[in-house]
Amino acid sequence: MRRRSLLTGLAGAGVLAGLGVSPALATPVLPIRSCADWGARPPAQPTSVVHERPVRILIHHTASANTTDYSQAAAYANAKWIQDLHMDRNGWIDSGQHFTNSRGGFLMEGRHGSLAALRAGDRVVVGAHCPGQNTAAIGIENEGLYMDVEPPKLQWDSLVSFCVYTCEQYGISPFAIEGHRDYRDTLCPGDKLYALLPRLRQEVAQVLS
């Protein structure tokens, strides 16, 4: 099935609903909120950009509470919490991950400059989400703890859509969507979310086929 038909079908099923996907154009234009939108602090020093394409997407979880507040306000508060943690406790210049996905399905820029780089499709901001993968991989944090439960549907649907757009922009294979634990001794992104990665690859590949 061609990509245009799949996008139309997924939109009708709610997978891409509300995420700015235009089946008529068959081009995802996601409402990824910028750092300015959610009120990020300025980075401690300018972020660095590498003029090469990343080759994979790394899936993370925040290991924070599985809140039932799916609002935009809660999403923005979580993004601020992550940035404060990364800057004030870890001593990083900014949020470590390139993007953040809330439990309510709100997609947000994490590290400053990541959204502009994604839209350009030919460069990547140097992240701090996984040693050895900070330019090779786009890191996306999914709000919540997914050791024993799966992400809510809103969050899952936005993750699929984000991966579709990111794979398309950077020419990343859907089968290069991996988990943090594949490259680091960590429980991240949680047993349940990690077990869903084959399904994530398959759903993204179906849209892009």
Short mmCIF file of C-alpha atoms in Angstrom, two decimals:
data_model
loop_
_atom_site.label_atom_id
_atom_site.label_comp_id
_atom_site.label_asym_id
_atom_site.label_seq_id
_atom_site.Cartn_x
_atom_site.Cartn_y
_atom_site.Cartn_z
CA MET A 1 0.00 0.00 0.00
CA ARG A 2 1.33 3.41 -0.85
CA ARG A 3 2.30 5.90 1.85
CA ARG A 4 -0.50 8.36 0.98
CA SER A 5 -3.17 5.69 1.55
CA LEU A 6 -1.60 4.54 4.79
CA LEU A 7 -1.44 8.05 6.17
CA THR A 8 -5.09 8.54 5.30
CA GLY A 9 -6.02 5.26 6.96
CA LEU A 10 -4.00 5.92 10.08
CA ALA A 11 -5.45 9.40 10.40
CA GLY A 12 -8.93 7.94 10.21
CA ALA A 13 -8.02 5.40 12.88
CA GLY A 14 -6.76 8.17 15.17
CA VAL A 15 -3.07 7.28 14.97
CA LEU A 16 -2.17 10.64 13.46
CA ALA A 17 -5.20 12.56 14.57
CA GLY A 18 -4.60 15.99 15.98
CA LEU A 19 -0.91 15.88 15.12
CA GLY A 20 -0.94 18.15 12.10
CA VAL A 21 -0.73 15.37 9.52
CA SER A 22 -2.34 16.28 6.23
CA PRO A 23 -3.49 13.15 4.37
CA ALA A 24 -4.12 15.31 1.31
CA LEU A 25 -0.46 16.28 1.22
CA ALA A 26 0.70 12.97 2.73
CA THR A 27 3.30 14.98 4.64
CA PRO A 28 3.52 15.03 8.45
CA VAL A 29 3.80 18.55 9.80
CA LEU A 30 3.85 17.83 13.50
CA PRO A 31 2.97 20.41 16.13
CA ILE A 32 6.29 20.01 17.91
CA ARG A 33 6.41 22.74 20.53
CA SER A 34 9.63 24.69 20.54
CA CYS A 35 11.71 25.49 23.60
CA ALA A 36 10.22 28.98 23.50
CA ASP A 37 6.70 27.54 23.48
CA TRP A 38 7.14 25.64 26.74
CA GLY A 39 9.26 28.31 28.42
CA ALA A 40 12.68 26.68 28.49
CA ARG A 41 15.59 28.34 30.20
CA PRO A 42 18.37 29.53 27.92
CA PRO A 43 21.16 26.96 27.60
CA ALA A 44 24.18 27.58 29.81
CA GLN A 45 26.23 27.92 26.63
CA PRO A 46 25.37 27.68 22.94
CA THR A 47 24.50 24.21 21.72
CA SER A 48 26.72 22.68 19.05
CA VAL A 49 25.56 21.53 15.62
CA VAL A 50 27.12 18.79 13.50
CA HIS A 51 26.41 18.95 9.79
CA GLU A 52 25.63 15.29 9.28
CA ARG A 53 22.52 13.19 9.49
CA PRO A 54 21.86 10.95 12.49
CA VAL A 55 21.41 7.28 11.62
CA ARG A 56 19.00 6.11 14.30
CA ILE A 57 16.37 7.14 16.86
CA LEU A 58 16.87 6.20 20.51
CA ILE A 59 13.78 5.74 22.66
CA HIS A 60 13.98 6.78 26.32
CA HIS A 61 11.61 7.11 29.26
CA THR A 62 11.87 9.71 31.99
CA ALA A 63 11.29 7.15 34.80
CA SER A 64 9.00 9.73 36.42
CA ALA A 65 5.45 9.30 37.70
CA ASN A 66 2.80 8.01 35.30
CA THR A 67 0.61 11.04 35.69
CA THR A 68 -3.01 11.02 34.57
CA ASP A 69 -2.84 14.74 33.85
CA TYR A 70 -2.55 14.72 30.07
CA SER A 71 -2.82 18.47 29.65
CA GLN A 72 -0.47 20.77 27.79
CA ALA A 73 0.32 22.53 31.07
CA ALA A 74 1.45 19.24 32.59
CA ALA A 75 3.55 18.48 29.52
CA TYR A 76 5.29 21.85 29.73
CA ALA A 77 5.89 21.42 33.47
CA ASN A 78 7.52 18.05 32.81
CA ALA A 79 9.79 19.53 30.13
CA LYS A 80 10.90 22.19 32.61
CA TRP A 81 11.51 19.53 35.28
CA ILE A 82 13.72 17.57 32.88
CA GLN A 83 15.70 20.65 31.89
CA ASP A 84 16.22 21.68 35.51
CA LEU A 85 17.36 18.15 36.39
CA HIS A 86 19.78 17.96 33.50
CA MET A 87 21.24 21.42 33.98
CA ASP A 88 21.24 21.74 37.77
CA ARG A 89 22.01 18.16 38.85
CA ASN A 90 23.82 16.69 35.84
CA GLY A 91 25.67 19.90 35.02
CA TRP A 92 24.74 19.77 31.32
CA ILE A 93 24.32 22.89 29.24
CA ASP A 94 20.66 22.12 28.44
CA SER A 95 18.17 19.26 28.31
CA GLY A 96 20.06 16.17 27.22
CA GLN A 97 17.48 14.74 24.84
CA HIS A 98 16.58 16.24 21.50
CA PHE A 99 12.81 15.87 21.98
CA THR A 100 10.25 15.05 24.67
CA ASN A 101 6.90 13.26 24.36
CA SER A 102 4.38 13.75 27.15
CA ARG A 103 1.87 11.19 28.37
CA GLY A 104 -0.81 13.32 26.77
CA GLY A 105 0.94 13.14 23.39
CA PHE A 106 2.44 16.63 23.36
CA LEU A 107 5.72 16.63 21.43
CA MET A 108 8.31 19.20 22.49
CA GLU A 109 11.78 20.25 21.53
CA GLY A 110 14.23 19.28 24.28
CA ARG A 111 17.66 20.66 23.51
CA HIS A 112 17.69 24.10 21.90
CA GLY A 113 18.17 24.00 18.14
CA SER A 114 16.93 20.42 17.71
CA LEU A 115 13.68 21.42 16.02
CA ALA A 116 15.37 23.66 13.43
CA ALA A 117 17.88 20.89 12.72
CA LEU A 118 15.11 18.32 12.27
CA ARG A 119 13.23 20.57 9.89
CA ALA A 120 16.40 21.14 7.87
CA GLY A 121 17.06 17.41 7.75
CA ASP A 122 20.79 17.77 7.14
CA ARG A 123 22.24 18.45 10.58
CA VAL A 124 21.93 17.41 14.21
CA VAL A 125 22.41 19.20 17.51
CA VAL A 126 24.89 17.49 19.81
CA GLY A 127 22.81 15.96 22.58
CA ALA A 128 23.61 14.39 25.95
CA HIS A 129 21.15 11.50 26.06
CA CYS A 130 23.53 8.55 25.52
CA PRO A 131 27.34 8.45 25.40
CA GLY A 132 28.54 7.56 21.92
CA GLN A 133 25.14 8.29 20.40
CA ASN A 134 24.73 12.01 20.92
CA THR A 135 25.14 12.87 17.24
CA ALA A 136 24.49 9.44 15.72
CA ALA A 137 21.02 9.20 17.26
CA ILE A 138 18.03 11.44 17.87
CA GLY A 139 17.01 10.96 21.49
CA ILE A 140 13.36 11.25 22.50
CA GLU A 141 12.26 11.09 26.15
CA ASN A 142 8.83 9.64 26.79
CA GLU A 143 7.32 10.92 30.02
CA GLY A 144 6.64 8.12 32.47
CA LEU A 145 7.96 4.84 33.88
CA TYR A 146 7.42 1.86 31.59
CA MET A 147 8.83 -1.12 33.47
CA ASP A 148 5.42 -2.62 34.27
CA VAL A 149 2.89 -0.67 32.18
CA GLU A 150 2.70 0.42 28.55
CA PRO A 151 2.45 4.05 27.42
CA PRO A 152 -1.06 5.48 27.03
CA LYS A 153 -2.49 5.59 23.53
CA LEU A 154 -2.08 9.35 23.10
CA GLN A 155 1.61 9.06 23.84
CA TRP A 156 2.06 6.01 21.65
CA ASP A 157 0.34 7.63 18.68
CA SER A 158 2.48 10.76 18.94
CA LEU A 159 5.63 8.62 19.21
CA VAL A 160 4.72 6.79 16.01
CA SER A 161 4.07 10.07 14.23
CA PHE A 162 7.29 11.62 15.51
CA CYS A 163 9.31 8.64 14.32
CA VAL A 164 7.63 8.76 10.89
CA TYR A 165 8.56 12.42 10.48
CA THR A 166 12.08 12.01 11.85
CA CYS A 167 12.82 8.97 9.69
CA GLU A 168 11.55 10.84 6.65
CA GLN A 169 13.51 14.02 7.38
CA TYR A 170 16.81 12.29 8.05
CA GLY A 171 16.47 9.23 5.83
CA ILE A 172 16.61 6.94 8.89
CA SER A 173 15.44 3.36 8.45
CA PRO A 174 12.44 2.51 10.67
CA PHE A 175 14.43 -0.54 11.70
CA ALA A 176 17.03 1.78 13.22
CA ILE A 177 14.60 2.78 15.98
CA GLU A 178 16.21 1.38 19.13
CA GLY A 179 16.14 1.63 22.88
CA HIS A 180 18.53 3.41 25.23
CA ARG A 181 19.47 0.04 26.75
CA ASP A 182 20.79 -1.14 23.38
CA TYR A 183 23.72 1.25 23.85
CA ARG A 184 23.98 1.71 27.61
CA ASP A 185 23.72 -0.42 30.77
CA THR A 186 20.34 0.94 31.81
CA LEU A 187 16.73 -0.14 32.31
CA CYS A 188 15.61 2.70 30.02
CA PRO A 189 13.15 2.85 28.26
CA GLY A 190 11.50 0.32 30.57
CA ASP A 191 10.70 -3.34 29.89
CA LYS A 192 7.21 -2.71 28.56
CA LEU A 193 8.15 0.12 26.20
CA TYR A 194 11.25 -1.72 25.04
CA ALA A 195 9.12 -4.76 24.20
CA LEU A 196 6.95 -2.52 22.00
CA LEU A 197 9.86 -1.38 19.80
CA PRO A 198 9.29 -4.09 17.15
CA ARG A 199 5.70 -2.87 16.84
CA LEU A 200 6.91 0.73 16.67
CA ARG A 201 9.31 -0.12 13.83
CA GLN A 202 6.57 -1.96 11.99
CA GLU A 203 4.00 0.84 12.28
CA VAL A 204 6.51 3.45 11.16
CA ALA A 205 7.65 1.28 8.25
CA GLN A 206 4.06 0.77 7.12
CA VAL A 207 3.46 4.50 6.92
CA LEU A 208 6.71 5.13 5.05
CA SER A 209 6.33 2.26 2.59
#
